[in-house]
Amino acid sequence: MLLITCPHCGPRPELEFVHGGEAHIARPTQPEALNAEEWTEYLYMRANPKGLHAERWRHLHGCARFFNALRDTTTDQFVVTYKTGEARPDLKGPAA
Amino acid sequence: MQKFSAFELFKQGLNGQAGWKPQWRSPEPKAAYDAVIIGGGGHGLGAAYYLAKQHGMRNIAVLEKGWLGGGNTGRNTTIIRSNYLFDESAGLYDHSVKLWEGLSQELNYNVMFSQRGVMMLAHTVHDVQVFKRHVHANRANGVDNEWLSPEEAKAYCPPLNISDNMRYPVLGAALQRRGGTARHDAVAWGYARAADDLGVDIIENCEVTGIRRNAAGAVEAVETTKGLIRTPKIGVSAAGHTSVVLGMAGVRLPLESYPLQALVSEPIKPVFPCVVMSNTIHAYISQSDKGELVIGAGTDIYTSYTQRGGLHISQHTLEAICELFPAFRRMRMLRNWGGIVDVTPDRSPIVAKTPVPGLYVNCGWGTGGFKATPGAAHTLAWTIAKDEPHPINAPFTIERFRDGHLIDEAAAAAVAH
């Protein structure tokens, strides 16, 4: 089981969290202006990287708030967690 | 090819079984092929076999970064069924079941396909309604599926607990008698042996590191750890790593890769006559011919490439197994492992051309790709050879997500696939 550091509550077991998918996918500000390709990109296309992944988590059985994380999908190691609204930390690879 | 038969076994026995040869060659890659398949699991090896057998393409290669069948082919729980709701799915999965029925003969390799029946348990009123809808839809599509009362379910699978004192009592079950299991390793080996016999080069320990495209955008070569291989056609059957491989050609896909775990018990005498699946409480169980109980869990909640998951997922599954089959409470589990499954938003696969000329993909099988091995291989081979899909896989495009023609098995059943 993963140990996940909620930016609001600190380290908690994975059971308290739900995974929210890829982070930093902004909802279109002008939905009516999007064509089918742009909707497909927004709704369905995902980076699914082997390596660092920016993703949303929700501390459902805790503070219930969403936050973001950078996690290495080859090791499942969390590199950093940060609050929703903050920019993705500029990291090239997993720490150490 | 050295044919397998009872007579051959007897003949070799006179020589102490010392006369058997390797079942396929281990060649070094040539500089160029007419087509290259990336991924040496059942799906990729099968595609190579059908390309050679049915489309006359003999100058082809299968590239596998590890060993044959070492990915999801060797990590699944070997369940085979075709009781899917939608017409498109019924067409594709039942195509597979029909190929399974003749596969051992076709390959001269015993894949141990056993149509022992797949029983899916209903635990809630919603389950009952959904499964009955499936039964009717399946019958309309010519796919066998029947509704059983709890007592009939117990008669079919005696270890089943149908007491009403359970948290999720068994309210009935849908039974597909043509469903069952097969030996997963044998599927990969059987296809590999038959493809090799037709001249296909199977190259293990050869990881693809890049895909080269020409000025027109079409594929022209793959870069590998064993050097550059030129080819005008590439078929990708890379399961959980499909996003990574197609990313080399600049193609984005609606896929996310999740760990899916399975486990086996210590081997015991035959006790479990069929396959039982309970999607609601996440438990899938059958008994292998070796005697182990083979148990599948749900996916972990996060995307990953680690081929392992959290122990609490397996624990959750075992709790359900122990409630459904109290006799197994004192069984000891022998091994547990994970595979990486590529999941699409509608839980249906993609077997299609890509926007890149000469690049074809077979992916998105999610948690249920093993059952589709022959059908996926057959339709992928067709698509590669003719540069257009077979009618059976024609609906399973990437563009369905753009055009809104989802084959939404996820919403149809709200269950695992």
Short mmCIF file of C-alpha atoms in Angstrom, two decimals:
data_model
loop_
_atom_site.label_atom_id
_atom_site.label_comp_id
_atom_site.label_asym_id
_atom_site.label_seq_id
_atom_site.Cartn_x
_atom_site.Cartn_y
_atom_site.Cartn_z
CA MET A 1 0.00 0.00 0.00
CA LEU A 2 1.30 3.41 -0.91
CA LEU A 3 1.97 6.09 1.69
CA ILE A 4 0.68 9.35 0.23
CA THR A 5 1.43 12.79 1.60
CA CYS A 6 -1.65 14.95 1.43
CA PRO A 7 -0.50 18.59 1.26
CA HIS A 8 -3.17 19.42 3.82
CA CYS A 9 -3.06 16.45 6.22
CA GLY A 10 0.38 14.88 5.86
CA PRO A 11 1.26 11.22 5.16
CA ARG A 12 -1.71 8.85 5.10
CA PRO A 13 -2.30 5.30 3.75
CA GLU A 14 -3.51 4.83 0.18
CA LEU A 15 -6.88 3.50 1.41
CA GLU A 16 -7.92 7.06 2.31
CA PHE A 17 -7.43 8.30 -1.24
CA VAL A 18 -8.92 7.99 -4.68
CA HIS A 19 -6.97 8.52 -7.88
CA GLY A 20 -8.21 11.35 -10.06
CA GLY A 21 -6.37 10.75 -13.33
CA GLU A 22 -3.95 12.97 -15.22
CA ALA A 23 -3.53 16.48 -13.77
CA HIS A 24 -3.44 19.87 -15.46
CA ILE A 25 -6.10 19.07 -18.05
CA ALA A 26 -7.98 22.36 -18.08
CA ARG A 27 -11.66 22.39 -18.90
CA PRO A 28 -12.17 24.37 -22.12
CA THR A 29 -13.12 27.97 -21.39
CA GLN A 30 -15.11 28.16 -24.62
CA PRO A 31 -16.62 24.70 -25.07
CA GLU A 32 -18.74 25.79 -28.00
CA ALA A 33 -15.63 26.78 -29.95
CA LEU A 34 -14.03 23.31 -29.85
CA ASN A 35 -14.10 20.96 -32.81
CA ALA A 36 -14.32 17.16 -32.56
CA GLU A 37 -10.54 16.67 -32.47
CA GLU A 38 -10.13 19.15 -29.63
CA TRP A 39 -12.94 17.53 -27.65
CA THR A 40 -11.35 14.11 -28.18
CA GLU A 41 -8.05 15.45 -26.89
CA TYR A 42 -9.70 16.98 -23.82
CA LEU A 43 -11.99 14.06 -22.98
CA TYR A 44 -10.02 10.97 -23.92
CA MET A 45 -6.38 11.37 -24.93
CA ARG A 46 -3.92 10.79 -22.10
CA ALA A 47 -0.12 10.99 -21.81
CA ASN A 48 0.10 7.71 -19.83
CA PRO A 49 3.88 8.21 -19.40
CA LYS A 50 6.37 5.60 -18.26
CA GLY A 51 8.19 7.82 -15.79
CA LEU A 52 7.11 11.03 -14.10
CA HIS A 53 3.35 11.47 -14.13
CA ALA A 54 1.48 14.56 -12.95
CA GLU A 55 -1.79 13.30 -11.53
CA ARG A 56 -4.70 14.29 -9.35
CA TRP A 57 -5.49 12.56 -6.08
CA ARG A 58 -8.36 13.16 -3.71
CA HIS A 59 -8.04 12.61 0.05
CA LEU A 60 -11.60 11.28 0.11
CA HIS A 61 -11.60 9.79 3.60
CA GLY A 62 -9.70 12.72 5.12
CA CYS A 63 -9.97 16.35 4.17
CA ALA A 64 -11.78 15.31 0.97
CA ARG A 65 -9.76 17.83 -1.04
CA PHE A 66 -8.15 17.31 -4.43
CA PHE A 67 -4.41 17.85 -4.83
CA ASN A 68 -1.76 17.05 -7.41
CA ALA A 69 1.25 14.77 -7.31
CA LEU A 70 4.29 13.93 -9.37
CA ARG A 71 4.79 10.17 -9.22
CA ASP A 72 7.23 7.92 -11.05
CA THR A 73 5.13 5.22 -12.71
CA THR A 74 8.14 2.90 -13.01
CA THR A 75 8.57 2.72 -9.21
CA ASP A 76 5.32 4.21 -7.84
CA GLN A 77 7.49 6.60 -5.81
CA PHE A 78 5.85 9.96 -5.06
CA VAL A 79 8.37 12.69 -5.87
CA VAL A 80 6.27 15.60 -4.65
CA THR A 81 2.67 16.46 -3.86
CA TYR A 82 1.31 19.99 -4.26
CA LYS A 83 -1.94 21.87 -3.93
CA THR A 84 -4.45 22.24 -6.71
CA GLY A 85 -3.88 25.48 -8.59
CA GLU A 86 -0.10 25.42 -8.14
CA ALA A 87 2.06 24.95 -11.23
CA ARG A 88 3.67 21.57 -11.93
CA PRO A 89 7.09 21.56 -10.21
CA ASP A 90 9.91 21.67 -12.71
CA LEU A 91 11.49 18.26 -12.17
CA LYS A 92 13.14 16.19 -14.85
CA GLY A 93 13.23 12.82 -13.13
CA PRO A 94 12.62 11.09 -9.82
CA ALA A 95 14.50 12.50 -6.83
CA ALA A 96 17.47 10.28 -5.99
CA MET B 1 8.18 -28.94 -37.90
CA GLN B 2 8.25 -31.94 -35.62
CA LYS B 3 4.55 -32.87 -35.36
CA PHE B 4 3.21 -33.73 -31.94
CA SER B 5 1.13 -36.91 -31.76
CA ALA B 6 0.67 -39.97 -29.59
CA PHE B 7 2.70 -41.96 -32.11
CA GLU B 8 5.56 -39.43 -32.05
CA LEU B 9 5.54 -39.50 -28.24
CA PHE B 10 5.77 -43.30 -28.32
CA LYS B 11 8.52 -43.22 -30.94
CA GLN B 12 10.56 -40.71 -28.96
CA GLY B 13 9.99 -42.80 -25.86
CA LEU B 14 11.97 -45.62 -27.46
CA ASN B 15 14.88 -43.20 -27.49
CA GLY B 16 14.40 -41.94 -23.94
CA GLN B 17 12.57 -38.80 -25.16
CA ALA B 18 15.97 -37.43 -26.21
CA GLY B 19 15.05 -36.66 -29.82
CA TRP B 20 12.95 -33.53 -29.33
CA LYS B 21 14.19 -30.38 -31.02
CA PRO B 22 13.68 -26.74 -29.97
CA GLN B 23 10.17 -25.64 -30.95
CA TRP B 24 11.33 -22.46 -32.68
CA ARG B 25 14.59 -20.93 -33.89
CA SER B 26 16.32 -17.99 -32.18
CA PRO B 27 17.52 -16.00 -35.19
CA GLU B 28 19.32 -12.68 -35.28
CA PRO B 29 17.20 -9.97 -36.92
CA LYS B 30 17.58 -9.36 -40.65
CA ALA B 31 18.14 -5.83 -41.96
CA ALA B 32 14.65 -5.59 -43.39
CA TYR B 33 11.25 -7.31 -43.22
CA ASP B 34 7.93 -6.93 -45.03
CA ALA B 35 6.26 -6.45 -41.66
CA VAL B 36 7.31 -6.30 -38.02
CA ILE B 37 5.12 -7.14 -35.03
CA ILE B 38 6.10 -5.47 -31.76
CA GLY B 39 5.20 -7.64 -28.79
CA GLY B 40 5.77 -11.38 -28.43
CA GLY B 41 2.71 -12.31 -26.43
CA GLY B 42 -0.19 -14.41 -27.68
CA HIS B 43 -1.68 -11.47 -29.59
CA GLY B 44 1.55 -10.58 -31.43
CA LEU B 45 2.68 -14.14 -32.13
CA GLY B 46 -0.82 -15.01 -33.28
CA ALA B 47 -0.87 -12.03 -35.64
CA ALA B 48 2.44 -13.19 -37.13
CA TYR B 49 1.04 -16.70 -37.54
CA TYR B 50 -2.10 -15.51 -39.35
CA LEU B 51 -0.07 -13.10 -41.52
CA ALA B 52 2.08 -16.01 -42.65
CA LYS B 53 -0.66 -18.61 -42.84
CA GLN B 54 -3.58 -16.69 -44.34
CA HIS B 55 -1.96 -13.71 -46.07
CA GLY B 56 1.24 -15.26 -47.39
CA MET B 57 3.53 -12.79 -45.64
CA ARG B 58 6.49 -14.99 -44.65
CA ASN B 59 9.25 -12.37 -44.45
CA ILE B 60 8.15 -10.97 -41.12
CA ALA B 61 9.46 -10.73 -37.57
CA VAL B 62 8.10 -10.58 -34.04
CA LEU B 63 10.14 -8.41 -31.67
CA GLU B 64 9.85 -9.14 -27.95
CA LYS B 65 11.74 -7.12 -25.35
CA GLY B 66 11.69 -9.94 -22.78
CA TRP B 67 10.71 -13.57 -23.28
CA LEU B 68 7.76 -14.98 -25.17
CA GLY B 69 4.52 -14.78 -23.25
CA GLY B 70 6.25 -13.10 -20.30
CA GLY B 71 3.89 -10.15 -20.22
CA ASN B 72 0.16 -10.28 -19.80
CA THR B 73 -0.10 -13.57 -21.72
CA GLY B 74 1.61 -15.26 -18.79
CA ARG B 75 0.01 -13.11 -16.09
CA ASN B 76 -3.72 -13.40 -16.64
CA THR B 77 -6.26 -15.77 -15.10
CA THR B 78 -6.98 -17.49 -18.47
CA ILE B 79 -10.74 -16.87 -18.49
CA ILE B 80 -12.39 -17.15 -21.92
CA ARG B 81 -15.95 -15.98 -22.61
CA SER B 82 -17.89 -13.90 -25.14
CA ASN B 83 -21.01 -12.81 -23.22
CA TYR B 84 -20.59 -9.10 -23.99
CA LEU B 85 -23.57 -6.81 -24.38
CA PHE B 86 -23.09 -4.92 -27.62
CA ASP B 87 -23.28 -6.35 -31.13
CA GLU B 88 -19.75 -5.22 -32.01
CA SER B 89 -18.29 -6.86 -28.89
CA ALA B 90 -20.27 -10.06 -29.32
CA GLY B 91 -18.94 -10.25 -32.88
CA LEU B 92 -15.32 -9.81 -31.87
CA TYR B 93 -15.26 -11.94 -28.71
CA ASP B 94 -17.34 -14.75 -30.18
CA HIS B 95 -15.05 -14.77 -33.22
CA SER B 96 -12.33 -15.54 -30.69
CA VAL B 97 -14.25 -18.29 -28.94
CA LYS B 98 -14.87 -19.97 -32.29
CA LEU B 99 -11.15 -19.80 -33.08
CA TRP B 100 -10.33 -21.16 -29.61
CA GLU B 101 -12.54 -24.17 -30.32
CA GLY B 102 -10.27 -25.28 -33.17
CA LEU B 103 -6.98 -23.86 -32.00
CA SER B 104 -5.27 -26.96 -30.62
CA GLN B 105 -5.89 -28.80 -33.89
CA GLU B 106 -4.91 -25.84 -36.03
CA LEU B 107 -1.59 -25.33 -34.22
CA ASN B 108 -0.89 -29.02 -33.49
CA TYR B 109 -0.34 -27.79 -29.95
CA ASN B 110 -2.52 -28.60 -26.95
CA VAL B 111 -3.61 -25.21 -25.61
CA MET B 112 -5.82 -27.09 -23.11
CA PHE B 113 -8.92 -25.10 -24.03
CA SER B 114 -11.53 -26.33 -21.60
CA GLN B 115 -15.15 -25.22 -22.05
CA ARG B 116 -16.06 -25.78 -18.44
CA GLY B 117 -18.48 -22.84 -18.34
CA VAL B 118 -18.16 -19.30 -17.01
CA MET B 119 -20.68 -18.36 -14.35
CA MET B 120 -21.13 -14.70 -13.45
CA LEU B 121 -22.80 -14.11 -10.09
CA ALA B 122 -25.48 -11.51 -9.44
CA HIS B 123 -25.58 -10.06 -5.92
CA THR B 124 -27.94 -7.11 -6.24
CA VAL B 125 -31.19 -6.32 -8.00
CA HIS B 126 -29.17 -4.20 -10.40
CA ASP B 127 -26.90 -7.16 -11.17
CA VAL B 128 -29.92 -9.36 -11.85
CA GLN B 129 -31.40 -6.86 -14.29
CA VAL B 130 -28.08 -6.24 -16.05
CA PHE B 131 -27.24 -9.92 -16.40
CA LYS B 132 -30.71 -10.82 -17.68
CA ARG B 133 -30.33 -8.05 -20.23
CA HIS B 134 -26.98 -9.58 -21.21
CA VAL B 135 -28.56 -13.03 -21.53
CA HIS B 136 -31.19 -11.70 -23.92
CA ALA B 137 -28.73 -9.57 -25.92
CA ASN B 138 -26.30 -12.47 -26.20
CA ARG B 139 -28.97 -14.87 -27.42
CA ALA B 140 -30.07 -12.34 -30.04
CA ASN B 141 -26.45 -12.34 -31.24
CA GLY B 142 -26.17 -16.13 -31.28
CA VAL B 143 -23.96 -16.20 -28.17
CA ASP B 144 -24.98 -18.80 -25.60
CA ASN B 145 -25.83 -17.46 -22.15
CA GLU B 146 -28.48 -18.59 -19.70
CA TRP B 147 -29.95 -17.43 -16.42
CA LEU B 148 -29.63 -19.66 -13.34
CA SER B 149 -31.41 -19.46 -10.00
CA PRO B 150 -29.15 -19.61 -6.90
CA GLU B 151 -30.01 -23.30 -6.49
CA GLU B 152 -29.15 -24.03 -10.14
CA ALA B 153 -25.91 -22.09 -9.71
CA LYS B 154 -24.98 -24.22 -6.70
CA ALA B 155 -25.84 -27.38 -8.59
CA TYR B 156 -23.42 -26.27 -11.33
CA CYS B 157 -20.73 -25.22 -8.83
CA PRO B 158 -21.14 -27.15 -5.55
CA PRO B 159 -18.57 -25.18 -3.47
CA LEU B 160 -20.67 -22.02 -3.91
CA ASN B 161 -22.26 -20.51 -0.81
CA ILE B 162 -25.84 -19.41 -1.55
CA SER B 163 -26.81 -18.66 2.04
CA ASP B 164 -28.80 -15.47 2.52
CA ASN B 165 -26.64 -14.54 5.52
CA MET B 166 -23.90 -13.11 3.31
CA ARG B 167 -23.25 -9.40 2.92
CA TYR B 168 -23.85 -9.84 -0.83
CA PRO B 169 -25.97 -12.98 -1.21
CA VAL B 170 -26.11 -14.79 -4.55
CA LEU B 171 -29.38 -13.84 -6.24
CA GLY B 172 -28.71 -15.78 -9.42
CA ALA B 173 -26.09 -16.21 -12.11
CA ALA B 174 -25.54 -15.96 -15.84
CA LEU B 175 -23.84 -19.04 -17.28
CA GLN B 176 -22.01 -19.24 -20.58
CA ARG B 177 -21.35 -22.93 -21.09
CA ARG B 178 -19.01 -22.37 -24.05
CA GLY B 179 -16.76 -20.22 -21.87
CA GLY B 180 -13.86 -21.67 -19.95
CA THR B 181 -10.10 -21.55 -19.63
CA ALA B 182 -6.97 -22.38 -21.61
CA ARG B 183 -3.32 -22.79 -20.76
CA HIS B 184 -1.84 -19.34 -21.36
CA ASP B 185 1.80 -20.33 -21.93
CA ALA B 186 0.76 -22.95 -24.46
CA VAL B 187 -1.07 -20.32 -26.48
CA ALA B 188 2.07 -18.23 -26.89
CA TRP B 189 4.26 -21.28 -27.53
CA GLY B 190 1.81 -22.86 -29.95
CA TYR B 191 1.55 -19.72 -32.04
CA ALA B 192 5.33 -19.19 -31.87
CA ARG B 193 6.06 -22.74 -33.03
CA ALA B 194 3.54 -22.58 -35.88
CA ALA B 195 4.68 -19.11 -37.00
CA ASP B 196 8.34 -20.12 -36.88
CA ASP B 197 7.53 -23.14 -39.04
CA LEU B 198 6.13 -20.74 -41.66
CA GLY B 199 9.36 -18.74 -41.66
CA VAL B 200 8.56 -16.00 -39.16
CA ASP B 201 11.61 -14.74 -37.25
CA ILE B 202 10.87 -14.55 -33.53
CA ILE B 203 13.40 -12.33 -31.83
CA GLU B 204 13.47 -12.24 -28.05
CA ASN B 205 15.38 -9.79 -25.83
CA CYS B 206 14.97 -7.16 -28.53
CA GLU B 207 13.40 -3.95 -27.25
CA VAL B 208 12.08 -1.35 -29.68
CA THR B 209 13.55 2.05 -28.84
CA GLY B 210 12.28 4.13 -31.72
CA ILE B 211 10.08 4.20 -34.81
CA ARG B 212 11.41 6.00 -37.90
CA ARG B 213 9.09 7.66 -40.39
CA ASN B 214 9.90 8.85 -43.91
CA ALA B 215 9.25 12.24 -45.46
CA ALA B 216 5.68 11.23 -46.29
CA GLY B 217 5.09 10.34 -42.65
CA ALA B 218 4.86 6.59 -43.19
CA VAL B 219 6.86 4.17 -41.08
CA GLU B 220 10.14 2.99 -42.59
CA ALA B 221 12.08 1.33 -39.77
CA VAL B 222 12.20 0.38 -36.10
CA GLU B 223 15.21 1.12 -33.91
CA THR B 224 15.90 -1.73 -31.52
CA THR B 225 18.47 -2.84 -28.99
CA LYS B 226 19.64 -5.26 -31.73
CA GLY B 227 19.99 -2.55 -34.38
CA LEU B 228 17.91 -0.88 -37.06
CA ILE B 229 15.27 -2.98 -38.84
CA ARG B 230 13.68 -1.55 -41.98
CA THR B 231 10.02 -2.32 -42.61
CA PRO B 232 7.04 -0.69 -44.32
CA LYS B 233 4.51 -2.14 -41.87
CA ILE B 234 4.49 -2.28 -38.09
CA GLY B 235 1.85 -3.96 -35.96
CA VAL B 236 1.91 -3.11 -32.27
CA SER B 237 0.59 -5.59 -29.69
CA ALA B 238 2.34 -4.17 -26.65
CA ALA B 239 -0.51 -4.21 -24.09
CA GLY B 240 0.37 -1.93 -21.17
CA HIS B 241 3.27 -0.36 -23.05
CA THR B 242 1.26 0.64 -26.13
CA SER B 243 1.23 4.33 -25.20
CA VAL B 244 5.03 4.24 -24.94
CA VAL B 245 5.54 2.46 -28.28
CA LEU B 246 3.07 4.57 -30.25
CA GLY B 247 4.51 7.68 -28.62
CA MET B 248 7.71 6.87 -30.58
CA ALA B 249 5.69 7.49 -33.75
CA GLY B 250 4.00 10.58 -32.37
CA VAL B 251 0.57 8.93 -31.93
CA ARG B 252 -1.47 9.73 -28.83
CA LEU B 253 -4.01 7.20 -27.60
CA PRO B 254 -6.97 7.17 -25.22
CA LEU B 255 -5.21 4.68 -22.94
CA GLU B 256 -4.18 4.49 -19.31
CA SER B 257 -2.06 1.64 -17.92
CA TYR B 258 -3.03 0.07 -14.59
CA PRO B 259 -1.64 -2.81 -12.54
CA LEU B 260 -3.92 -5.85 -12.40
CA GLN B 261 -3.11 -8.54 -9.88
CA ALA B 262 -3.72 -12.25 -9.73
CA LEU B 263 -2.74 -15.02 -7.36
CA VAL B 264 -2.72 -18.80 -7.11
CA SER B 265 -3.14 -21.14 -4.18
CA GLU B 266 -1.24 -24.28 -3.37
CA PRO B 267 -2.34 -27.11 -5.69
CA ILE B 268 -5.17 -29.33 -4.48
CA LYS B 269 -7.30 -32.16 -5.87
CA PRO B 270 -10.05 -31.26 -8.36
CA VAL B 271 -12.68 -29.40 -6.40
CA PHE B 272 -13.83 -26.55 -8.61
CA PRO B 273 -15.63 -27.49 -11.83
CA CYS B 274 -16.04 -24.17 -13.64
CA VAL B 275 -15.09 -20.50 -13.71
CA VAL B 276 -16.92 -18.19 -11.33
CA MET B 277 -16.79 -14.43 -11.68
CA SER B 278 -18.28 -11.92 -9.32
CA ASN B 279 -17.85 -8.44 -10.67
CA THR B 280 -19.73 -6.77 -7.85
CA ILE B 281 -17.41 -7.99 -5.12
CA HIS B 282 -14.35 -8.40 -7.35
CA ALA B 283 -13.55 -12.09 -7.28
CA TYR B 284 -12.67 -14.33 -10.21
CA ILE B 285 -11.77 -17.94 -9.59
CA SER B 286 -11.12 -21.19 -11.38
CA GLN B 287 -8.94 -24.23 -10.79
CA SER B 288 -6.04 -24.94 -13.11
CA ASP B 289 -5.40 -28.43 -14.40
CA LYS B 290 -2.34 -28.43 -12.14
CA GLY B 291 -4.70 -28.01 -9.19
CA GLU B 292 -4.05 -24.44 -8.12
CA LEU B 293 -6.96 -22.12 -7.50
CA VAL B 294 -6.39 -19.23 -9.91
CA ILE B 295 -7.79 -16.00 -8.48
CA GLY B 296 -8.09 -12.59 -10.10
CA ALA B 297 -8.57 -9.23 -8.43
CA GLY B 298 -9.63 -5.80 -9.64
CA THR B 299 -7.11 -3.25 -10.86
CA ASP B 300 -5.22 -0.97 -8.53
CA ILE B 301 -6.58 2.57 -8.49
CA TYR B 302 -3.56 4.37 -9.97
CA THR B 303 -1.72 4.13 -13.28
CA SER B 304 1.61 2.33 -13.15
CA TYR B 305 4.17 0.31 -15.10
CA THR B 306 5.55 -1.59 -12.10
CA GLN B 307 3.89 -5.00 -12.63
CA ARG B 308 2.95 -5.09 -8.97
CA GLY B 309 0.19 -3.62 -6.90
CA GLY B 310 -0.98 -3.13 -3.34
CA LEU B 311 -1.55 -6.18 -1.13
CA HIS B 312 -4.85 -4.75 0.08
CA ILE B 313 -6.32 -5.29 -3.41
CA SER B 314 -5.59 -9.03 -3.22
CA GLN B 315 -6.81 -9.12 0.36
CA HIS B 316 -10.11 -7.56 -0.68
CA THR B 317 -10.51 -10.23 -3.35
CA LEU B 318 -9.66 -13.06 -0.96
CA GLU B 319 -12.26 -11.81 1.52
CA ALA B 320 -14.87 -12.13 -1.22
CA ILE B 321 -13.60 -15.59 -2.20
CA CYS B 322 -13.77 -16.79 1.40
CA GLU B 323 -17.35 -15.60 1.74
CA LEU B 324 -18.47 -17.15 -1.55
CA PHE B 325 -16.55 -20.40 -0.98
CA PRO B 326 -16.15 -20.98 2.77
CA ALA B 327 -14.37 -24.28 2.11
CA PHE B 328 -11.35 -22.32 0.82
CA ARG B 329 -10.84 -20.32 4.04
CA ARG B 330 -7.87 -22.39 5.16
CA MET B 331 -6.18 -22.51 1.75
CA ARG B 332 -2.72 -21.02 1.51
CA MET B 333 -1.79 -18.75 -1.37
CA LEU B 334 1.37 -19.61 -3.24
CA ARG B 335 2.21 -16.62 -5.44
CA ASN B 336 0.80 -13.27 -6.39
CA TRP B 337 1.86 -10.97 -9.20
CA GLY B 338 0.75 -8.08 -11.36
CA GLY B 339 0.51 -7.25 -15.03
CA ILE B 340 0.06 -3.88 -16.69
CA VAL B 341 -3.23 -3.52 -18.55
CA ASP B 342 -4.05 -0.72 -21.00
CA VAL B 343 -7.55 0.53 -20.41
CA THR B 344 -9.69 2.60 -22.81
CA PRO B 345 -12.45 4.97 -21.67
CA ASP B 346 -15.20 2.64 -22.97
CA ARG B 347 -13.42 -0.60 -21.91
CA SER B 348 -13.45 -1.87 -25.49
CA PRO B 349 -10.26 -2.54 -27.43
CA ILE B 350 -8.70 -0.77 -30.39
CA VAL B 351 -7.70 -3.00 -33.33
CA ALA B 352 -7.13 -0.56 -36.13
CA LYS B 353 -5.03 1.50 -38.46
CA THR B 354 -3.44 4.57 -36.90
CA PRO B 355 -3.07 8.05 -38.39
CA VAL B 356 0.49 7.02 -39.38
CA PRO B 357 0.61 5.08 -42.68
CA GLY B 358 1.96 1.56 -42.16
CA LEU B 359 1.39 1.60 -38.40
CA TYR B 360 -1.31 -0.66 -36.96
CA VAL B 361 -2.31 -1.13 -33.35
CA ASN B 362 -3.98 -3.80 -31.25
CA CYS B 363 -4.47 -2.43 -27.73
CA GLY B 364 -6.91 -1.34 -25.07
CA TRP B 365 -7.94 -4.85 -24.08
CA GLY B 366 -7.83 -3.73 -20.48
CA THR B 367 -8.38 -6.51 -17.99
CA GLY B 368 -9.70 -9.04 -20.51
CA GLY B 369 -7.34 -9.51 -23.41
CA PHE B 370 -6.44 -13.17 -23.02
CA LYS B 371 -9.86 -14.44 -24.10
CA ALA B 372 -9.53 -12.46 -27.30
CA THR B 373 -6.06 -13.74 -28.26
CA PRO B 374 -7.01 -15.62 -31.46
CA GLY B 375 -9.59 -13.08 -32.60
CA ALA B 376 -7.37 -10.08 -31.95
CA ALA B 377 -4.46 -11.79 -33.70
CA HIS B 378 -6.58 -12.80 -36.67
CA THR B 379 -8.17 -9.39 -37.21
CA LEU B 380 -4.88 -7.52 -36.63
CA ALA B 381 -3.18 -9.70 -39.25
CA TRP B 382 -6.02 -9.00 -41.69
CA THR B 383 -5.78 -5.25 -41.02
CA ILE B 384 -2.01 -5.24 -41.56
CA ALA B 385 -2.12 -7.38 -44.71
CA LYS B 386 -4.97 -5.57 -46.46
CA ASP B 387 -4.42 -2.10 -44.99
CA GLU B 388 -8.08 -2.09 -44.03
CA PRO B 389 -9.95 -3.68 -41.13
CA HIS B 390 -11.85 -6.95 -41.19
CA PRO B 391 -15.62 -6.31 -40.76
CA ILE B 392 -15.34 -7.79 -37.26
CA ASN B 393 -12.79 -5.26 -36.00
CA ALA B 394 -13.93 -2.35 -38.16
CA PRO B 395 -15.87 -0.68 -35.29
CA PHE B 396 -12.85 -0.82 -32.96
CA THR B 397 -11.05 2.27 -34.24
CA ILE B 398 -9.27 5.13 -32.49
CA GLU B 399 -11.61 7.54 -34.29
CA ARG B 400 -14.67 6.16 -32.49
CA PHE B 401 -13.76 8.44 -29.58
CA ARG B 402 -13.84 11.46 -31.89
CA ASP B 403 -17.01 10.42 -33.67
CA GLY B 404 -18.93 9.37 -30.58
CA HIS B 405 -19.35 5.73 -31.63
CA LEU B 406 -18.20 4.32 -28.31
CA ILE B 407 -18.69 0.61 -27.65
CA ASP B 408 -19.41 1.30 -24.05
CA GLU B 409 -19.08 -2.03 -22.30
CA ALA B 410 -17.99 -0.09 -19.21
CA ALA B 411 -21.31 1.69 -18.90
CA ALA B 412 -23.25 -1.35 -20.13
CA ALA B 413 -22.31 -3.53 -17.22
CA ALA B 414 -20.34 -1.41 -14.76
CA VAL B 415 -18.14 -4.46 -14.34
CA ALA B 416 -14.66 -5.62 -15.10
CA HIS B 417 -13.80 -6.79 -18.58
#
